[in-house]
Amino acid sequence: MSRSRRFLNERARGDGMKLIDERGGTSVLDHEISQLTKIRSNPHERMRHLLPGKGKEPVSSVKMLAAREGNYTGRGRFSSSDCCHLLSRYLPTNGPSVVDQMRSCTYVSQFSTDGSLFVAGFQESHIRIYNVDQGWKIQKDIRAKSLRWTITDTSLSPDQRFLVYSSISPIVHIVDVGSGMKQSVANVTEIHEGLEFSSPTYDYDNYTFGIFSVKFSTDGRELVAGSSDSSIYVYDLEAKRLSLQIPAHTSDVNAVCFADETGHLIYSGSDDSLCKVWDRRCFGTREQAAGVLIGHLEGITYVDTRGDGRYLISNGKDQAIKLWDIRKMSSNINYSPRPRSYDWDYRWMDYPEHVRNKRNPHDLSLATYKGHSVLRTLIRCYFSPAHSTGQKFIYTGSSDSSVYIYDVVSGAQVAKLDYHQEPVRDCNWHPYYPTLVSSGWDGIIAKWEFSGTDTSPLPKKLPSRRS
């Protein structure tokens, strides 16, 4: 057993935890993560004991408030799990209201860590940063530099001072968000410094690869990127140079992220249908993966970490999200998936019916979530916020123009948000409030909320994309 594999296994607190059932793509989960999710999103045990509510979830909000006022738990306040138990039932499904509409496809969107800013990247060289706390006013309007095809990804630094954006080129550009200048036209009104992920002699007219995914580390000192040359790159922002390049996969690396705040572990997902785990502490003379997560039948479009260095989810072109525990990963780092026996391209073809229910015989995932569609573009998926939901849900965009929300433990689809007329490539849940923003290829940024009423601000007619 490799040193990296042994190190990760030592982090396990129990054995014998497994997926015990799977019915029509909806997984019933009996694993440590289900217990962790319940601990984070269930009310305090004493409160549940005093206010049983016939033993069914959820406990009445009125009874929980009465228990808090009566100090039944002896703390005089709600615990974080009490808050999650209350907030997680108020899903952001009302609406939507239109935040903005552009003339080109929306490719990426994200809230800042504190939820005060929202970033949206569009195909026609445009990035907008909205100030959420000031009524979604545009704080910075960015015109990107050296764009090829589209903005492929954006990432805000943890302190919200800088934004990086990537395109189908080996140059990542960085913008000063806090400069005070609203209009930021690359190298005209503001410098967009180019960070070289290839040789300094790079020729813009003959680019060698493009970057599909870029993320800041939690401390803001590094960037990790996944590229079309099957590689992972780590860029040291303080030294202003590449610190690591790994020939990681056998096809495009569509998604990368740091696993937790330490920055030691990196997750990657590729068109070779594999997710891989990289432990930088264990790199020697050969930079090899700590392990491989086998289960998808088609390429990976996105990966999202739970933030604990153990669990992640991935969206796949096999029309499924998978939940992973890296302690169950394979040490067979040379594993190669069997080539498919049918001709299919997700960009313009429907997924073949005869393989929809097919399962990888070597599947190591904990659970599979199905219902959404992953076609035409690299659809993204996420864990719901820890603060307000205890990460009780998984949500994703979809090529059928909707947003889907699944329960992590039961696998059940708990909500479907319909409004857009084109694929929803990205969507993001506010870290603290019951607000979700969807961004579609129709150029619309739509905001969904829990309003507390049955009144919906949905326009009678969807505005024209060209209006």
Coordinates of C-alpha atoms in Angstrom, one line a residue:
M1 CA 0.0 0.0 0.0
S2 CA 1.4 3.4 -0.9
R3 CA 2.3 5.9 1.8
S4 CA -0.4 8.3 0.5
R5 CA -3.1 5.6 0.5
R6 CA -2.1 4.5 4.0
F7 CA -2.2 8.1 5.3
L8 CA -5.7 8.6 3.9
N9 CA -7.0 5.3 5.3
E10 CA -5.8 6.3 8.7
R11 CA -8.3 9.1 8.6
A12 CA -11.2 6.7 8.6
R13 CA -13.1 6.3 11.8
G14 CA -15.0 3.2 11.0
D15 CA -15.3 0.2 8.8
G16 CA -18.2 -1.7 7.1
M17 CA -20.0 1.4 6.0
K18 CA -21.5 0.9 2.5
L19 CA -24.3 1.7 0.1
I20 CA -27.0 -0.8 0.8
D21 CA -29.6 -0.2 -1.8
E22 CA -30.1 1.4 -5.2
R23 CA -33.5 1.7 -6.9
G24 CA -33.9 3.3 -10.2
G25 CA -30.9 5.6 -9.7
T26 CA -32.1 6.8 -6.3
S27 CA -29.6 5.7 -3.6
V28 CA -30.4 4.8 0.0
L29 CA -27.3 5.6 1.9
D30 CA -26.0 3.8 4.9
H31 CA -22.6 5.4 5.4
E32 CA -20.8 7.7 7.8
I33 CA -21.7 10.7 5.6
S34 CA -25.4 10.1 6.2
Q35 CA -24.8 10.3 10.0
L36 CA -22.7 13.4 9.6
T37 CA -25.4 15.0 7.5
K38 CA -28.1 14.2 10.1
I39 CA -25.9 15.5 12.9
R40 CA -25.5 18.8 11.0
S41 CA -29.1 19.2 10.0
N42 CA -31.1 17.6 12.9
P43 CA -32.3 19.5 16.0
H44 CA -30.6 19.0 19.4
E45 CA -31.3 15.5 20.8
R46 CA -32.9 16.9 24.0
M47 CA -35.1 19.2 22.0
R48 CA -36.2 16.3 19.8
H49 CA -36.9 14.2 23.0
L50 CA -39.0 16.9 24.6
L51 CA -40.9 17.8 21.4
P52 CA -41.2 14.5 19.6
G53 CA -43.9 15.5 17.1
K54 CA -45.0 11.9 16.6
G55 CA -41.4 10.9 15.8
K56 CA -41.5 12.4 12.4
E57 CA -39.2 15.0 10.8
P58 CA -39.1 17.9 10.8
V59 CA -39.9 19.1 14.3
S60 CA -42.4 21.9 14.3
S61 CA -40.8 25.3 14.0
V62 CA -43.3 26.7 16.6
K63 CA -42.4 24.0 19.1
M64 CA -38.6 24.6 18.5
L65 CA -39.1 28.3 19.2
A66 CA -41.1 27.6 22.3
A67 CA -38.4 25.2 23.5
R68 CA -35.8 27.9 22.9
E69 CA -37.8 30.4 24.9
G70 CA -38.3 27.9 27.7
N71 CA -34.6 27.0 27.6
Y72 CA -35.3 23.3 27.3
T73 CA -31.8 22.5 26.2
G74 CA -30.1 24.6 28.9
R75 CA -28.3 26.7 26.3
G76 CA -30.9 29.4 25.8
R77 CA -30.3 29.5 22.1
F78 CA -30.4 27.4 18.9
S79 CA -27.4 25.2 18.1
S80 CA -26.0 25.3 14.5
S81 CA -27.8 22.0 13.8
D82 CA -31.1 23.5 15.2
C83 CA -30.7 26.4 12.7
C84 CA -30.0 24.1 9.8
H85 CA -33.0 22.0 10.7
L86 CA -35.2 25.1 10.5
L87 CA -33.5 26.7 7.5
S88 CA -33.1 23.6 5.3
R89 CA -36.9 23.1 5.0
Y90 CA -37.2 26.6 3.4
L91 CA -35.8 25.8 -0.1
P92 CA -35.2 28.7 -2.5
T93 CA -37.9 27.6 -5.0
N94 CA -40.0 30.8 -5.2
G95 CA -39.6 33.0 -8.2
P96 CA -37.5 33.6 -10.1
S97 CA -36.8 37.3 -10.5
V98 CA -34.4 38.3 -13.3
V99 CA -31.2 39.8 -12.0
D100 CA -29.7 40.5 -15.4
Q101 CA -29.9 39.5 -19.0
M102 CA -27.1 39.5 -21.6
R103 CA -27.0 38.9 -25.3
S104 CA -24.6 35.9 -24.9
C105 CA -24.7 32.6 -23.0
T106 CA -23.9 32.6 -19.3
Y107 CA -21.2 30.0 -18.6
V108 CA -20.2 30.4 -15.0
S109 CA -21.5 32.0 -11.8
Q110 CA -20.6 32.1 -8.1
F111 CA -21.3 33.8 -4.8
S112 CA -18.4 35.1 -2.8
T113 CA -17.5 33.2 0.4
D114 CA -19.6 35.7 2.5
G115 CA -22.3 36.0 -0.1
S116 CA -21.9 39.8 -0.5
L117 CA -20.8 39.5 -4.2
F118 CA -21.9 37.5 -7.1
V119 CA -19.8 36.9 -10.3
A120 CA -21.2 35.9 -13.7
G121 CA -19.1 35.1 -16.8
F122 CA -20.6 35.3 -20.3
Q123 CA -19.5 34.0 -23.6
E124 CA -18.9 37.4 -25.3
S125 CA -15.8 38.4 -23.2
H126 CA -17.9 39.7 -20.4
I127 CA -17.7 39.2 -16.6
R128 CA -20.0 41.1 -14.2
I129 CA -19.6 41.4 -10.4
Y130 CA -22.8 42.3 -8.6
N131 CA -23.0 43.7 -5.1
V132 CA -25.7 41.5 -3.5
D133 CA -25.9 43.7 -0.3
Q134 CA -26.7 46.8 -2.4
G135 CA -29.6 45.4 -4.4
W136 CA -27.6 43.5 -7.0
K137 CA -26.0 46.6 -8.4
I138 CA -23.2 46.0 -10.9
Q139 CA -20.0 46.7 -8.9
K140 CA -17.5 45.8 -11.6
D141 CA -18.1 45.3 -15.4
I142 CA -15.2 43.5 -16.9
R143 CA -14.2 43.1 -20.5
A144 CA -11.9 40.1 -20.7
K145 CA -8.6 39.8 -22.6
S146 CA -7.5 37.2 -25.2
L147 CA -10.8 35.3 -25.1
R148 CA -11.1 32.1 -27.0
W149 CA -14.7 30.9 -27.4
T150 CA -15.8 31.8 -23.9
I151 CA -15.0 32.5 -20.3
T152 CA -14.5 28.9 -19.1
D153 CA -14.1 29.7 -15.4
T154 CA -13.8 32.4 -12.8
S155 CA -12.7 32.3 -9.2
L156 CA -12.7 35.0 -6.5
S157 CA -9.9 35.1 -4.0
P158 CA -11.0 34.4 -0.4
D159 CA -10.5 38.0 0.6
Q160 CA -12.5 39.1 -2.4
R161 CA -9.7 41.4 -3.6
F162 CA -9.0 39.6 -6.8
L163 CA -10.8 37.7 -9.6
V164 CA -9.1 35.3 -12.0
Y165 CA -10.7 34.2 -15.2
S166 CA -9.7 31.6 -17.8
S167 CA -10.4 30.8 -21.4
I168 CA -9.4 28.2 -23.9
S169 CA -5.8 29.4 -23.7
P170 CA -2.9 28.7 -21.3
I171 CA -3.1 32.2 -19.9
V172 CA -5.1 33.0 -16.7
H173 CA -5.8 36.7 -16.1
I174 CA -6.2 38.4 -12.7
V175 CA -8.3 41.5 -12.0
D176 CA -8.2 43.8 -9.0
V177 CA -11.8 43.7 -7.7
G178 CA -11.2 46.3 -5.1
S179 CA -9.7 49.0 -7.4
G180 CA -12.8 51.1 -7.2
M181 CA -13.1 51.3 -11.0
K182 CA -16.4 50.0 -12.3
Q183 CA -15.5 49.6 -15.9
S184 CA -12.6 47.3 -16.3
V185 CA -11.5 46.9 -19.9
A186 CA -8.5 44.6 -20.2
N187 CA -5.3 46.7 -20.5
V188 CA -7.3 49.8 -21.5
T189 CA -8.8 51.1 -18.3
E190 CA -7.2 48.5 -16.1
I191 CA -4.3 46.0 -16.3
H192 CA -5.4 42.4 -16.4
E193 CA -2.2 40.6 -15.5
G194 CA -1.6 37.4 -17.4
L195 CA -0.4 34.4 -15.5
E196 CA 1.6 32.0 -17.7
F197 CA 0.6 28.4 -17.5
S198 CA 2.9 27.5 -20.4
S199 CA 6.2 28.7 -21.8
P200 CA 6.8 32.4 -21.9
T201 CA 7.1 32.2 -25.7
Y202 CA 3.4 31.2 -26.0
D203 CA 1.9 32.3 -29.3
Y204 CA -1.7 33.5 -29.0
D205 CA -2.4 32.5 -32.6
N206 CA -1.2 29.0 -32.1
Y207 CA -2.4 28.1 -28.6
T208 CA -1.3 24.7 -27.3
F209 CA -4.0 24.1 -24.7
G210 CA -6.9 25.7 -22.9
I211 CA -7.9 26.0 -19.3
F212 CA -11.3 24.7 -18.3
S213 CA -11.2 25.0 -14.6
V214 CA -9.4 27.3 -12.1
K215 CA -9.8 27.7 -8.4
F216 CA -8.1 29.7 -5.6
S217 CA -6.8 27.9 -2.6
T218 CA -8.4 28.7 0.8
D219 CA -5.5 30.9 1.8
G220 CA -5.5 32.7 -1.5
R221 CA -1.8 31.9 -2.2
E222 CA -2.2 29.4 -5.0
L223 CA -4.4 28.6 -8.0
V224 CA -5.1 25.1 -9.3
A225 CA -6.2 24.6 -12.9
G226 CA -7.3 21.8 -15.2
S227 CA -6.6 21.9 -18.9
S228 CA -7.2 20.4 -22.3
D229 CA -3.7 18.9 -22.4
S230 CA -4.8 16.4 -19.7
S231 CA -2.8 18.1 -17.0
I232 CA -3.3 19.8 -13.6
Y233 CA -1.3 23.0 -12.9
V234 CA -0.7 24.7 -9.6
Y235 CA 0.4 28.4 -9.7
D236 CA 2.2 30.1 -6.8
L237 CA 0.8 33.7 -6.8
E238 CA 3.5 35.0 -4.4
A239 CA 6.3 33.7 -6.5
K240 CA 4.4 34.4 -9.8
R241 CA 5.3 31.1 -11.3
L242 CA 4.1 27.6 -11.8
S243 CA 5.0 25.3 -8.9
L244 CA 3.5 22.1 -10.2
Q245 CA 2.5 20.5 -13.5
I246 CA 1.0 17.0 -13.5
P247 CA 0.2 14.9 -16.6
A248 CA -2.9 13.8 -14.7
H249 CA -5.3 12.1 -17.1
T250 CA -5.6 10.7 -20.6
S251 CA -8.1 13.3 -21.7
D252 CA -9.3 16.9 -21.0
V253 CA -9.3 17.8 -17.3
N254 CA -12.6 19.6 -17.0
A255 CA -12.7 20.2 -13.3
V256 CA -10.3 20.6 -10.4
C257 CA -10.5 21.9 -6.8
F258 CA -8.6 21.9 -3.5
A259 CA -10.2 19.3 -1.2
D260 CA -10.0 21.4 2.0
E261 CA -8.4 24.4 3.6
T262 CA -5.0 22.7 3.9
G263 CA -4.4 22.7 0.2
H264 CA -2.6 19.4 0.4
L265 CA -5.2 17.4 -1.5
I266 CA -6.5 18.1 -5.0
Y267 CA -9.5 16.5 -6.7
S268 CA -9.7 16.3 -10.5
G269 CA -12.3 15.1 -13.0
S270 CA -11.6 14.3 -16.7
D271 CA -13.2 13.3 -19.9
D272 CA -11.5 9.9 -19.4
S273 CA -14.4 9.3 -16.9
L274 CA -12.2 9.2 -13.9
C275 CA -11.9 11.3 -10.7
K276 CA -8.5 11.3 -9.1
V277 CA -7.1 12.3 -5.8
W278 CA -3.7 14.0 -5.5
D279 CA -1.8 14.3 -2.3
R280 CA 1.1 16.8 -2.6
R281 CA 2.7 15.7 0.7
C282 CA 3.5 12.3 -0.8
F283 CA 5.0 13.4 -4.1
G284 CA 8.4 12.0 -4.6
T285 CA 10.4 11.7 -7.8
R286 CA 7.2 10.6 -9.5
E287 CA 4.0 12.7 -9.2
Q288 CA 1.4 10.0 -9.0
A289 CA -2.2 10.1 -7.9
A290 CA -3.0 8.9 -4.4
G291 CA -5.9 7.0 -5.9
V292 CA -8.6 6.8 -8.5
L293 CA -12.4 7.0 -8.1
I294 CA -14.0 4.6 -10.6
G295 CA -17.7 4.6 -11.4
H296 CA -18.7 7.0 -14.2
L297 CA -19.3 5.6 -17.6
E298 CA -18.6 8.9 -19.4
G299 CA -16.5 12.0 -18.9
I300 CA -16.6 14.2 -15.8
T301 CA -18.0 17.7 -16.2
Y302 CA -17.5 19.0 -12.7
V303 CA -16.3 18.1 -9.2
D304 CA -17.2 19.8 -5.9
T305 CA -15.7 19.2 -2.5
R306 CA -17.6 18.9 0.8
G307 CA -14.6 20.8 2.3
D308 CA -13.6 18.0 4.7
G309 CA -10.9 16.3 2.7
R310 CA -13.0 13.1 2.5
Y311 CA -16.1 13.6 0.4
L312 CA -16.8 15.0 -3.1
I313 CA -19.4 14.8 -5.8
S314 CA -18.9 14.7 -9.6
N315 CA -21.3 15.4 -12.5
G316 CA -20.9 13.1 -15.4
K317 CA -21.9 12.9 -19.1
D318 CA -23.5 9.5 -18.2
Q319 CA -26.3 11.8 -16.8
A320 CA -25.5 11.1 -13.2
I321 CA -24.0 12.8 -10.1
K322 CA -21.9 10.5 -7.9
L323 CA -21.0 10.9 -4.3
W324 CA -17.5 9.7 -3.3
D325 CA -15.5 8.9 -0.1
I326 CA -11.8 9.0 -1.0
R327 CA -11.1 6.4 1.6
K328 CA -12.8 3.9 -0.8
M329 CA -10.7 5.0 -3.8
S330 CA -8.7 2.4 -5.8
S331 CA -5.0 2.3 -5.6
N332 CA -4.9 1.1 -9.2
I333 CA -3.7 4.4 -10.6
N334 CA -3.1 2.8 -14.0
Y335 CA -6.8 1.8 -14.3
S336 CA -8.1 2.4 -17.8
P337 CA -11.8 2.4 -18.6
R338 CA -13.0 0.2 -21.4
P339 CA -13.7 2.1 -24.6
R340 CA -17.4 2.5 -25.3
S341 CA -19.0 0.2 -27.9
Y342 CA -21.3 3.0 -29.4
D343 CA -20.8 6.3 -31.1
W344 CA -22.0 9.3 -29.1
D345 CA -21.1 13.0 -28.6
Y346 CA -22.8 14.8 -25.8
R347 CA -22.6 18.1 -27.5
W348 CA -25.3 17.4 -30.0
M349 CA -26.7 13.9 -29.4
D350 CA -29.1 12.5 -26.8
Y351 CA -27.7 10.0 -24.4
P352 CA -28.4 6.5 -25.8
E353 CA -31.4 4.8 -24.1
H354 CA -29.8 1.4 -24.0
V355 CA -27.0 2.6 -21.6
R356 CA -29.0 4.8 -19.3
N357 CA -29.3 2.1 -16.6
K358 CA -26.0 0.5 -17.3
R359 CA -23.6 0.4 -14.3
N360 CA -19.8 0.3 -14.1
P361 CA -18.9 -3.1 -12.6
H362 CA -16.1 -1.5 -10.8
D363 CA -18.2 1.4 -9.3
L364 CA -16.7 2.7 -6.0
S365 CA -19.2 5.6 -5.5
L366 CA -21.3 5.8 -2.4
A367 CA -24.5 7.0 -4.2
T368 CA -25.8 8.0 -7.6
Y369 CA -28.3 10.8 -8.2
K370 CA -30.2 10.9 -11.5
G371 CA -33.0 13.0 -13.1
H372 CA -31.1 16.0 -14.6
S373 CA -29.4 15.9 -18.0
V374 CA -25.8 16.6 -18.8
L375 CA -25.7 17.5 -22.5
R376 CA -24.3 20.2 -24.8
T377 CA -22.0 21.8 -22.2
L378 CA -20.1 21.1 -18.9
I379 CA -23.0 21.2 -16.4
R380 CA -21.9 22.0 -12.8
C381 CA -23.1 20.5 -9.5
Y382 CA -22.6 21.4 -5.8
F383 CA -23.2 20.6 -2.2
S384 CA -25.7 22.9 -0.5
P385 CA -24.3 25.4 2.0
A386 CA -23.1 24.1 5.4
H387 CA -24.3 27.1 7.4
S388 CA -28.0 27.0 6.4
T389 CA -28.6 23.4 5.3
G390 CA -25.9 21.3 6.9
Q391 CA -25.0 20.2 3.3
K392 CA -28.1 18.2 3.3
F393 CA -28.7 18.6 -0.4
I394 CA -26.9 18.4 -3.8
Y395 CA -28.0 20.7 -6.6
T396 CA -27.1 20.9 -10.3
G397 CA -27.9 22.7 -13.5
S398 CA -29.3 20.7 -16.4
S399 CA -29.4 20.8 -20.1
D400 CA -33.2 20.6 -20.0
S401 CA -33.1 24.3 -18.8
S402 CA -33.8 23.5 -15.1
V403 CA -32.2 23.3 -11.7
Y404 CA -32.5 20.0 -9.7
I405 CA -32.1 19.6 -6.0
Y406 CA -31.5 16.1 -4.4
D407 CA -31.5 14.9 -0.9
V408 CA -28.0 13.6 -0.1
V409 CA -29.1 10.7 2.1
S410 CA -32.3 9.5 0.4
G411 CA -31.3 10.5 -3.2
A412 CA -34.8 11.8 -3.7
Q413 CA -35.4 14.8 -6.0
V414 CA -36.8 17.4 -3.6
A415 CA -37.2 20.3 -6.1
K416 CA -37.0 21.2 -9.7
L417 CA -36.7 24.9 -10.8
D418 CA -38.1 25.7 -14.2
Y419 CA -37.7 29.0 -15.9
H420 CA -34.9 29.2 -18.5
Q421 CA -35.2 28.4 -22.2
E422 CA -31.7 27.1 -22.7
P423 CA -29.3 24.8 -20.7
V424 CA -28.5 25.9 -17.1
R425 CA -24.8 25.5 -17.0
D426 CA -24.2 26.8 -13.6
C427 CA -26.1 27.7 -10.4
N428 CA -25.1 28.8 -7.0
W429 CA -26.7 28.8 -3.5
H430 CA -26.1 31.7 -1.2
P431 CA -23.9 30.6 1.7
Y432 CA -26.3 32.0 4.4
Y433 CA -29.7 32.8 2.9
P434 CA -32.3 30.7 1.1
T435 CA -31.4 32.2 -2.2
L436 CA -30.2 30.4 -5.3
V437 CA -29.1 31.9 -8.6
S438 CA -29.3 30.1 -11.9
S439 CA -27.4 31.1 -15.0
G440 CA -28.4 29.8 -18.4
W441 CA -27.4 29.9 -22.0
D442 CA -30.4 32.2 -22.6
G443 CA -28.2 34.9 -21.1
I444 CA -30.4 35.2 -18.0
I445 CA -29.3 35.4 -14.4
A446 CA -32.4 34.3 -12.4
K447 CA -32.7 34.6 -8.6
W448 CA -34.8 32.0 -6.6
E449 CA -35.7 32.6 -3.0
F450 CA -37.9 31.4 -0.2
S451 CA -40.3 34.3 0.2
G452 CA -42.6 32.9 2.9
T453 CA -45.6 33.4 0.6
D454 CA -47.2 31.7 -2.3
T455 CA -46.7 34.8 -4.4
S456 CA -44.2 34.4 -7.3
P457 CA -42.5 37.3 -9.1
L458 CA -42.3 35.2 -12.2
P459 CA -42.8 37.4 -15.3
K460 CA -45.9 36.5 -17.3
K461 CA -43.7 36.1 -20.4
L462 CA -40.0 35.3 -20.5
P463 CA -38.2 38.3 -21.9
S464 CA -36.5 37.9 -25.3
R465 CA -32.8 37.0 -25.1
R466 CA -32.1 39.9 -27.6
S467 CA -34.1 42.5 -25.8

